[in-house]
Tab-separated table of C-alpha atoms in Angstrom:
chain	number	residue	atom	x	y	z
A	1	MET	CA	-0.066	-0.166	0.014
A	2	SER	CA	2.669	2.554	1.083
A	3	GLY	CA	4.823	1.521	-2.183
A	4	LEU	CA	1.780	2.077	-4.367
A	5	MET	CA	1.280	5.528	-2.872
A	6	THR	CA	5.098	6.484	-3.264
A	7	TRP	CA	5.037	5.449	-6.892
A	8	GLY	CA	1.735	6.961	-7.633
A	9	PHE	CA	2.822	10.233	-6.190
A	10	VAL	CA	6.104	10.295	-8.182
A	11	LEU	CA	4.221	9.282	-11.369
A	12	PHE	CA	1.573	12.199	-11.046
A	13	ALA	CA	4.253	14.760	-9.971
A	14	LEU	CA	6.354	13.777	-12.989
A	15	LEU	CA	3.282	14.201	-15.323
A	16	GLY	CA	3.058	17.760	-14.179
A	17	MET	CA	-0.001	17.467	-11.701
A	18	PRO	CA	0.250	20.138	-8.895
A	19	LEU	CA	1.918	18.399	-5.918
A	20	SER	CA	-1.220	18.835	-3.640
A	21	PHE	CA	-3.303	16.791	-5.970
A	22	ALA	CA	-0.523	14.391	-6.679
A	23	ILE	CA	-0.611	13.615	-2.924
A	24	GLY	CA	-4.247	13.336	-3.054
A	25	MET	CA	-4.313	10.868	-6.066
A	26	ALA	CA	-1.588	8.943	-4.118
A	27	ALA	CA	-3.869	8.887	-1.101
A	28	LEU	CA	-6.940	7.593	-3.262
A	29	GLY	CA	-4.813	4.946	-4.698
A	30	GLY	CA	-3.602	3.719	-1.123
A	31	LEU	CA	-7.251	3.782	0.032
A	32	ALA	CA	-8.298	1.666	-3.122
A	33	ALA	CA	-5.625	-0.777	-2.150
A	34	SER	CA	-6.659	-1.064	1.453
A	35	ASP	CA	-10.041	-2.374	3.031
A	36	ILE	CA	-10.404	1.149	4.814
A	37	ASP	CA	-13.695	3.063	4.078
A	38	PHE	CA	-13.325	5.768	1.667
A	39	ASN	CA	-15.788	7.922	3.849
A	40	MET	CA	-12.874	8.454	6.270
A	41	LEU	CA	-11.179	10.715	3.546
A	42	PRO	CA	-13.305	13.829	3.895
A	43	SER	CA	-13.489	13.748	7.849
A	44	ARG	CA	-9.803	13.259	8.092
A	45	MET	CA	-8.933	16.040	5.715
A	46	VAL	CA	-11.082	18.492	7.552
A	47	ALA	CA	-9.806	17.537	10.999
A	48	SER	CA	-6.091	17.953	9.803
A	49	LEU	CA	-6.862	21.727	8.932
A	50	ASP	CA	-9.021	22.497	11.827
A	51	SER	CA	-6.065	24.122	13.664
A	52	PHE	CA	-5.766	27.705	15.330
A	53	PRO	CA	-1.929	27.770	14.808
A	54	LEU	CA	-2.382	27.302	10.920
A	55	LEU	CA	-4.022	30.639	10.615
A	56	SER	CA	-0.863	32.320	11.418
A	57	ILE	CA	0.542	31.320	7.839
A	58	PRO	CA	-1.967	33.395	5.861
A	59	LEU	CA	-1.602	36.357	8.499
A	60	PHE	CA	2.309	36.482	8.439
A	61	MET	CA	2.182	36.370	4.597
A	62	ALA	CA	-0.390	39.137	4.481
A	63	ALA	CA	1.643	41.380	6.863
A	64	GLY	CA	4.662	40.957	4.819
A	65	GLU	CA	2.979	41.656	1.501
A	66	LEU	CA	1.350	44.728	3.311
A	67	MET	CA	4.855	46.002	4.419
A	68	ILE	CA	6.108	45.619	0.849
A	69	LYS	CA	3.094	47.385	-0.689
A	70	ALA	CA	3.468	50.097	1.918
A	71	GLY	CA	6.784	50.977	0.261
A	72	LEU	CA	9.041	50.168	3.291
A	73	MET	CA	11.741	48.509	1.224
A	74	GLU	CA	13.170	51.843	0.457
A	75	GLN	CA	13.281	52.663	4.342
A	76	MET	CA	15.077	49.264	4.793
A	77	ILE	CA	17.482	49.885	2.125
A	78	ALA	CA	18.474	53.403	3.412
A	79	PHE	CA	18.738	52.024	6.928
A	80	ALA	CA	20.977	49.255	5.853
A	81	ASN	CA	23.186	51.624	3.658
A	82	ALA	CA	23.760	53.947	6.728
A	83	PHE	CA	25.528	51.327	8.474
A	84	ILE	CA	27.447	49.757	5.714
A	85	GLY	CA	28.972	52.885	4.163
A	86	ARG	CA	31.441	53.182	1.304
A	87	VAL	CA	33.275	49.779	1.151
A	88	ARG	CA	33.991	47.130	-1.540
A	89	GLY	CA	30.876	45.350	-2.484
A	90	GLY	CA	28.968	47.869	-0.251
A	91	LEU	CA	25.653	47.717	-2.490
A	92	ALA	CA	25.582	44.017	-2.401
A	93	GLN	CA	26.152	44.053	1.372
A	94	VAL	CA	23.242	46.401	1.551
A	95	ALA	CA	20.934	44.031	-0.297
A	96	MET	CA	22.031	41.214	2.157
A	97	LEU	CA	21.321	43.392	5.327
A	98	ALA	CA	18.074	44.601	3.637
A	99	GLY	CA	17.028	40.983	2.930
A	100	ALA	CA	17.743	40.125	6.721
A	101	ILE	CA	15.590	42.797	7.861
A	102	LEU	CA	12.643	42.034	5.198
A	103	SER	CA	12.893	38.381	6.517
A	104	ALA	CA	12.124	39.524	10.048
A	105	VAL	CA	8.809	40.868	8.536
A	106	SER	CA	7.645	38.465	5.719
A	107	GLY	CA	9.020	35.031	6.685
A	108	SER	CA	8.752	33.924	3.079
A	109	ALA	CA	11.529	33.589	0.667
A	110	VAL	CA	9.313	33.833	-2.342
A	111	SER	CA	7.833	37.171	-1.332
A	112	ASP	CA	11.231	38.558	-0.369
A	113	ALA	CA	12.797	37.386	-3.687
A	114	SER	CA	10.111	39.389	-5.591
A	115	ALA	CA	10.454	42.476	-3.437
A	116	LEU	CA	14.264	42.653	-3.557
A	117	ALA	CA	14.535	41.668	-7.104
A	118	SER	CA	12.188	44.627	-8.245
A	119	THR	CA	13.794	47.252	-5.802
A	120	MET	CA	17.430	46.287	-5.751
A	121	HIS	CA	18.307	44.938	-9.116
A	122	PRO	CA	18.246	48.085	-11.093
A	123	SER	CA	20.776	49.549	-8.746
A	124	LEU	CA	22.992	46.413	-8.419
A	125	LYS	CA	23.348	45.809	-12.240
A	126	LYS	CA	24.661	49.378	-12.616
A	127	ASN	CA	27.677	48.547	-10.390
A	128	TYR	CA	28.208	44.775	-10.740
A	129	ASP	CA	27.652	42.205	-13.503
A	130	GLU	CA	24.051	40.590	-14.095
A	131	ARG	CA	24.805	37.155	-12.667
A	132	PHE	CA	26.460	38.472	-9.488
A	133	SER	CA	23.714	41.026	-8.921
A	134	THR	CA	20.876	38.330	-9.322
A	135	ALA	CA	22.814	35.742	-7.037
A	136	VAL	CA	22.981	38.224	-4.293
A	137	ILE	CA	19.347	39.049	-4.673
A	138	ALA	CA	18.529	35.145	-4.500
A	139	ALA	CA	20.850	34.547	-1.594
A	140	SER	CA	19.340	37.492	0.417
A	141	ALA	CA	15.831	36.437	-0.128
A	142	ASN	CA	16.808	32.833	1.137
A	143	LEU	CA	17.211	34.301	4.640
A	144	GLY	CA	13.379	34.555	4.698
A	145	PRO	CA	12.511	31.077	5.988
A	146	ILE	CA	15.455	31.062	8.557
A	147	ILE	CA	15.106	34.408	10.451
A	148	PRO	CA	11.734	34.626	12.443
A	149	PRO	CA	9.013	34.694	11.691
A	150	SER	CA	9.131	32.016	9.347
A	151	GLY	CA	6.201	30.284	7.516
A	152	ALA	CA	8.287	26.994	7.067
A	153	MET	CA	8.964	26.719	10.693
A	154	ILE	CA	5.329	27.091	11.450
A	155	VAL	CA	4.408	24.348	9.149
A	156	TYR	CA	7.141	22.266	10.604
A	157	ALA	CA	6.100	22.896	14.243
A	158	PHE	CA	2.375	21.962	13.309
A	159	MET	CA	3.322	18.706	11.688
A	160	ALA	CA	5.834	17.725	14.414
A	161	GLY	CA	3.128	18.067	17.138
A	162	PRO	CA	3.550	19.334	20.820
A	163	SER	CA	7.241	18.389	21.099
A	164	VAL	CA	8.168	21.485	19.174
A	165	SER	CA	6.840	25.062	19.828
A	166	VAL	CA	6.801	27.877	17.183
A	167	GLY	CA	8.416	30.314	19.472
A	168	GLY	CA	11.268	27.888	20.287
A	169	LEU	CA	11.863	27.278	16.750
A	170	PHE	CA	11.992	30.797	15.938
A	171	MET	CA	14.632	31.362	18.483
A	172	ALA	CA	16.539	28.476	17.142
A	173	GLY	CA	16.876	30.070	13.882
A	174	THR	CA	17.986	33.602	15.150
A	175	ILE	CA	21.765	32.891	15.775
A	176	PRO	CA	22.267	30.910	12.606
A	177	GLY	CA	20.182	33.580	10.465
A	178	ILE	CA	22.480	36.285	11.914
A	179	LEU	CA	25.655	34.216	11.194
A	180	LEU	CA	24.452	33.542	7.704
A	181	THR	CA	23.869	37.181	6.941
A	182	ALA	CA	27.187	38.001	8.120
A	183	ILE	CA	28.868	35.053	6.075
A	184	PHE	CA	26.984	36.334	2.984
A	185	MET	CA	28.070	39.961	3.556
A	186	PHE	CA	31.527	38.860	3.920
A	187	GLN	CA	31.337	36.862	0.627
A	188	CYS	CA	30.065	39.884	-1.181
A	189	TRP	CA	33.227	41.947	0.117
A	190	TYR	CA	35.554	39.249	-0.921
A	191	ILE	CA	33.996	38.682	-4.312
A	192	ALA	CA	33.897	42.316	-4.983
A	193	LYS	CA	37.473	42.904	-3.982
A	194	LYS	CA	38.749	39.985	-6.050
A	195	ARG	CA	36.676	41.336	-9.078
A	196	ASN	CA	37.731	44.855	-8.452
A	197	TYR	CA	34.051	46.053	-8.377
A	198	PRO	CA	33.739	49.847	-7.664
A	199	LEU	CA	33.247	51.335	-4.295
A	200	THR	CA	29.494	52.151	-3.559
A	201	GLY	CA	27.502	54.070	-0.948
A	202	GLU	CA	28.378	57.075	1.152
A	203	PRO	CA	30.814	57.280	4.099
A	204	VAL	CA	29.456	56.127	7.476
A	205	SER	CA	28.200	58.970	9.609
A	206	VAL	CA	26.695	59.019	13.151
A	207	LYS	CA	24.306	61.780	11.804
A	208	ASN	CA	22.887	59.568	9.016
A	209	ILE	CA	22.624	56.498	11.250
A	210	VAL	CA	20.401	58.416	13.637
A	211	VAL	CA	18.359	60.028	10.817
A	212	GLN	CA	17.715	56.570	9.141
A	213	THR	CA	17.062	54.826	12.424
A	214	ARG	CA	14.511	57.390	13.520
A	215	ARG	CA	13.033	57.094	10.029
A	216	SER	CA	12.726	53.386	10.088
A	217	PHE	CA	12.022	53.185	13.746
A	218	ILE	CA	8.229	52.126	13.374
A	219	THR	CA	8.958	49.565	10.595
A	220	LEU	CA	11.807	48.002	12.871
A	221	LEU	CA	9.344	47.927	15.835
A	222	MET	CA	7.024	45.568	14.100
A	223	PRO	CA	9.081	42.385	14.121
A	224	ILE	CA	10.276	43.326	17.756
A	225	VAL	CA	6.669	43.402	18.884
A	226	CYS	CA	5.491	40.569	16.946
A	227	ILE	CA	8.219	37.882	17.607
A	228	GLY	CA	8.936	39.416	21.132
A	229	GLY	CA	5.452	38.820	22.030
A	230	ILE	CA	5.337	35.232	20.886
A	231	VAL	CA	8.663	34.286	22.407
A	232	GLY	CA	7.661	36.023	25.646
A	233	GLY	CA	4.425	34.216	25.763
A	234	VAL	CA	2.190	37.291	25.549
A	235	PHE	CA	0.333	36.027	22.579
A	236	THR	CA	0.355	32.889	20.275
A	237	ALA	CA	1.896	32.863	16.891
A	238	THR	CA	-1.503	33.259	15.338
A	239	GLU	CA	-2.242	36.330	17.519
A	240	GLY	CA	1.300	37.669	16.831
A	241	ALA	CA	0.679	37.346	13.064
A	242	GLY	CA	-2.782	39.321	13.333
A	243	ILE	CA	-1.019	42.063	15.399
A	244	GLY	CA	1.503	42.148	12.399
A	245	VAL	CA	-1.249	42.728	9.914
A	246	VAL	CA	-2.845	45.483	11.868
A	247	PHE	CA	0.641	47.018	12.471
A	248	ALA	CA	1.348	46.808	8.665
A	249	LEU	CA	-2.040	48.322	7.775
A	250	CYS	CA	-1.509	51.252	10.240
A	251	ILE	CA	2.040	51.951	8.941
A	252	GLY	CA	0.738	51.852	5.217
A	253	PHE	CA	-2.097	54.093	5.813
A	254	PHE	CA	-1.222	56.560	8.363
A	255	VAL	CA	2.692	56.715	8.429
A	256	THR	CA	3.982	56.082	4.850
A	257	ARG	CA	0.443	56.833	3.312
A	258	THR	CA	1.455	54.669	0.274
A	259	LEU	CA	-0.983	51.870	0.902
A	260	LYS	CA	-4.395	52.363	-0.771
A	261	MET	CA	-7.586	50.496	-0.423
A	262	LYS	CA	-7.358	49.132	-3.881
A	263	ASP	CA	-4.225	47.428	-2.946
A	264	LEU	CA	-5.872	45.260	-0.280
A	265	PRO	CA	-7.502	42.718	-2.743
A	266	GLU	CA	-4.329	41.741	-4.303
A	267	VAL	CA	-2.470	41.408	-1.137
A	268	PHE	CA	-5.188	39.228	0.531
A	269	VAL	CA	-5.780	37.185	-2.497
A	270	ARG	CA	-1.926	36.422	-2.938
A	271	ALA	CA	-1.913	35.339	0.866
A	272	ALA	CA	-5.175	33.102	0.302
A	273	LEU	CA	-3.739	31.411	-2.822
A	274	MET	CA	-0.356	30.636	-0.908
A	275	THR	CA	-2.143	29.346	1.915
A	276	ALA	CA	-4.562	27.335	-0.218
A	277	VAL	CA	-1.679	25.440	-1.566
A	278	VAL	CA	-0.321	24.518	1.760
A	279	GLY	CA	-3.705	23.673	3.055
A	280	ALA	CA	-4.486	21.326	0.364
A	281	MET	CA	-1.172	19.473	0.926
A	282	ILE	CA	-1.867	19.292	4.545
A	283	ALA	CA	-5.257	17.783	3.998
A	284	PHE	CA	-4.396	15.270	1.467
A	285	ALA	CA	-1.113	14.252	3.211
A	286	SER	CA	-2.909	13.613	6.440
A	287	THR	CA	-4.660	10.686	4.696
A	288	VAL	CA	-1.276	9.461	3.392
A	289	THR	CA	0.345	9.758	6.747
A	290	PHE	CA	-2.521	7.685	8.231
A	291	LEU	CA	-2.219	4.867	5.694
A	292	MET	CA	1.586	4.692	6.158
A	293	THR	CA	1.028	4.359	9.901
A	294	VAL	CA	-1.513	1.640	9.362
A	295	ASP	CA	1.150	0.007	7.162
A	296	MET	CA	3.705	0.361	9.966
A	297	VAL	CA	6.112	2.320	7.854
A	298	PRO	CA	7.353	4.573	10.770
A	299	GLN	CA	8.377	1.255	12.690
A	300	GLN	CA	9.974	-0.247	9.567
A	301	LEU	CA	11.864	3.012	8.933
A	302	SER	CA	12.924	3.214	12.495
A	303	ALA	CA	14.322	-0.437	12.394
A	304	TRP	CA	16.201	0.237	9.098
A	305	MET	CA	17.737	3.482	10.346
A	306	LYS	CA	18.920	1.973	13.552
A	307	SER	CA	20.562	-1.076	11.648
A	308	VAL	CA	22.397	1.584	9.654
A	309	THR	CA	23.521	3.738	12.408
A	310	THR	CA	23.109	4.336	16.187
A	311	ASP	CA	24.965	7.684	16.165
A	312	PRO	CA	22.887	10.866	16.197
A	313	LEU	CA	25.447	12.900	14.182
A	314	MET	CA	25.396	10.095	11.430
A	315	PHE	CA	21.553	10.110	11.505
A	316	ASN	CA	21.427	13.864	10.959
A	317	LEU	CA	23.835	13.578	8.073
A	318	LEU	CA	21.730	10.776	6.515
A	319	VAL	CA	18.730	12.991	6.942
A	320	ALA	CA	20.688	15.979	5.234
A	321	VAL	CA	21.601	13.762	2.281
A	322	VAL	CA	17.908	12.529	1.911
A	323	LEU	CA	16.554	16.075	2.110
A	324	LEU	CA	19.248	17.417	-0.338
A	325	LEU	CA	17.880	15.178	-2.712
A	326	VAL	CA	14.290	15.754	-1.978
A	327	GLY	CA	14.684	19.569	-1.897
A	328	THR	CA	16.181	19.643	-5.254
A	329	ALA	CA	13.455	17.725	-6.846
A	330	MET	CA	10.298	18.677	-4.698
A	331	GLU	CA	8.687	21.715	-3.559
A	332	SER	CA	9.522	22.413	0.254
A	333	ASN	CA	5.875	22.408	1.710
A	334	ALA	CA	5.307	19.097	0.227
A	335	ALA	CA	8.510	17.815	1.737
A	336	TYR	CA	7.535	19.085	5.244
A	337	ILE	CA	4.115	17.461	4.916
A	338	MET	CA	5.290	14.183	3.703
A	339	LEU	CA	8.474	13.721	5.656
A	340	VAL	CA	8.174	15.548	9.130
A	341	PRO	CA	5.723	12.882	10.600
A	342	LEU	CA	8.204	10.050	9.613
A	343	LEU	CA	11.581	11.624	10.509
A	344	HIS	CA	10.773	13.927	13.696
A	345	PRO	CA	9.812	10.921	15.825
A	346	LEU	CA	12.808	9.028	14.676
A	347	ALA	CA	15.013	11.907	15.744
A	348	LEU	CA	13.581	11.879	19.150
A	349	GLN	CA	14.434	8.167	19.454
A	350	TYR	CA	18.053	9.051	18.691
A	351	GLY	CA	17.880	11.557	21.564
A	352	ILE	CA	18.343	14.683	19.337
A	353	ASP	CA	16.937	17.922	20.679
A	354	PRO	CA	13.586	18.383	18.621
A	355	LEU	CA	14.419	22.225	18.188
A	356	LEU	CA	17.728	21.211	16.840
A	357	PHE	CA	16.462	18.714	14.435
A	358	GLY	CA	13.641	21.008	13.396
A	359	PHE	CA	15.954	23.772	12.495
A	360	LEU	CA	18.258	21.472	10.742
A	361	PHE	CA	15.195	20.035	8.803
A	362	VAL	CA	14.010	23.340	7.772
A	363	TYR	CA	17.280	24.721	6.901
A	364	ASN	CA	18.221	21.725	4.561
A	365	LEU	CA	14.927	22.432	2.571
A	366	VAL	CA	15.671	26.231	2.571
A	367	ILE	CA	18.991	25.487	0.946
A	368	GLY	CA	17.064	23.348	-1.521
A	369	MET	CA	14.773	26.425	-2.538
A	370	LEU	CA	18.198	27.931	-3.848
A	371	THR	CA	19.307	24.705	-5.689
A	372	PRO	CA	18.167	23.588	-9.314
A	373	PRO	CA	16.120	22.101	-10.748
A	374	VAL	CA	13.355	23.080	-8.561
A	375	GLY	CA	14.969	26.155	-6.861
A	376	VAL	CA	11.768	28.219	-6.367
A	377	VAL	CA	13.716	31.371	-5.323
A	378	LEU	CA	15.865	31.217	-8.518
A	379	PHE	CA	12.751	30.785	-10.680
A	380	VAL	CA	11.204	34.058	-9.066
A	381	VAL	CA	14.524	36.019	-9.407
A	382	SER	CA	14.904	34.951	-12.986
A	383	GLY	CA	11.202	35.787	-13.789
A	384	VAL	CA	11.586	39.380	-12.292
A	385	THR	CA	14.984	40.144	-13.535
A	386	LYS	CA	14.917	38.273	-17.048
A	387	VAL	CA	18.320	36.709	-16.361
A	388	LYS	CA	18.587	33.109	-17.302
A	389	MET	CA	18.367	30.447	-14.859
A	390	GLY	CA	21.671	28.927	-15.774
A	391	GLU	CA	23.432	32.137	-15.371
A	392	ILE	CA	22.089	32.663	-11.843
A	393	THR	CA	22.829	29.145	-10.855
A	394	TRP	CA	26.439	29.318	-11.447
A	395	ALA	CA	26.757	32.645	-9.714
A	396	VAL	CA	24.817	31.532	-6.664
A	397	LEU	CA	27.040	28.398	-5.946
A	398	PRO	CA	29.355	30.103	-3.576
A	399	PHE	CA	26.449	31.244	-1.356
A	400	ILE	CA	24.959	27.614	-1.624
A	401	ALA	CA	28.578	26.268	-0.340
A	402	SER	CA	28.602	28.569	2.459
A	403	GLN	CA	25.051	27.706	3.594
A	404	TYR	CA	26.168	24.016	3.608
A	405	ALA	CA	29.094	24.990	5.639
A	406	LEU	CA	26.854	26.510	8.253
A	407	LEU	CA	24.594	23.484	8.283
A	408	LEU	CA	27.579	21.268	9.044
A	409	ALA	CA	28.733	23.612	11.805
A	410	CYS	CA	25.273	23.445	13.293
A	411	MET	CA	25.466	19.814	13.405
A	412	LEU	CA	28.857	19.443	14.941
A	413	TYR	CA	28.266	22.239	17.561
A	414	PRO	CA	24.519	22.290	18.376
A	415	PRO	CA	24.548	25.234	20.801
A	416	ILE	CA	24.561	27.579	17.858
A	417	VAL	CA	21.049	26.385	17.279
A	418	THR	CA	19.981	25.403	20.787
A	419	TRP	CA	21.649	28.168	23.186
A	420	LEU	CA	19.345	30.868	22.679
A	421	PRO	CA	15.862	28.764	22.931
A	422	LYS	CA	17.330	27.236	26.098
A	423	ALA	CA	18.305	30.738	27.450
A	424	MET	CA	14.741	31.827	26.772
A	425	GLY	CA	13.324	28.860	28.645
A	426	TYR	CA	12.191	26.541	25.740
């Protein structure tokens, strides 16, 4: 039954069927091959989506879209530029820092890629070559699901169950997100120096820093309030996302005054469509997960993994290899929904910290978003900038390599991930 579902899913996916429906067709095939009543399908699908935490996904997406529509990208770029100054590769470093700030608002790599490509690409290509410019945008957008709030982490926490909290997973991604931003900025400086790119930006001045900080204060306050409230236990992730939407609306209408009523339908429709894709996957995958449980797949997988290795580090490395292959061939949300219920309980059996494994799982698939042939971030950047996928792919390889280096460092030295959550009481 499980084999039939697996091959059915692969077949339908290769035929070009949307992944959510490919999962659904695989579930129907599994039900047909079993003696389980088909009437369980609708009730199980509805029950899997009847979850208050899932409401945070469309709300965070809407908050990010509203902030972008409110014209806050320019504020973020000016704020970042004030701190970078006139250095080699300065504009590329500004793009990285702006991407990190935007990540703390939207939590979606796709939204960040679209916003950064449309605002930063014209300036970048005036100072650097096209391939490097687009690679910088793609890499900076990939910070979105790592730095909280993160839609990917919310999906993971939901699929993993009560052993993983959203706030704890957010904190687990904070230090690695800061480190990755710093590494990316160093790479920009090194590449710019090696290729003798021109100096960009204005010299750093205390006056400009104060002016830009004051100008961007309300924008920067939003992630502090939302994430701080979630981590501090003042409100849930869903309530924090709702506060973020209200915050974004107030800034757009009353502070920048660039957000118009006519912009709202587009924002909410985009958030609804992206959420519908995730929701459909979760609904159909709940049936697949149930049928795999009936088929005792988790127990078989556990026995096989323990026969291969009993070392937690080796287990993490094996999972990383699996997710590398999956991430380059499958959309990340499908991977979370299909694999978390199988691999997360296994990680607990190996004695791995659930927040550490959760972050490593998410981070693996985030790297996959930057890796062809699926590489959804590359597709978005290519579509906006009109630069060919092949050119972006070669230019982005150094940033992919640094992400894998940080992934390995987190495996070998877990406190990079776990210290902050433990310090915050998770």
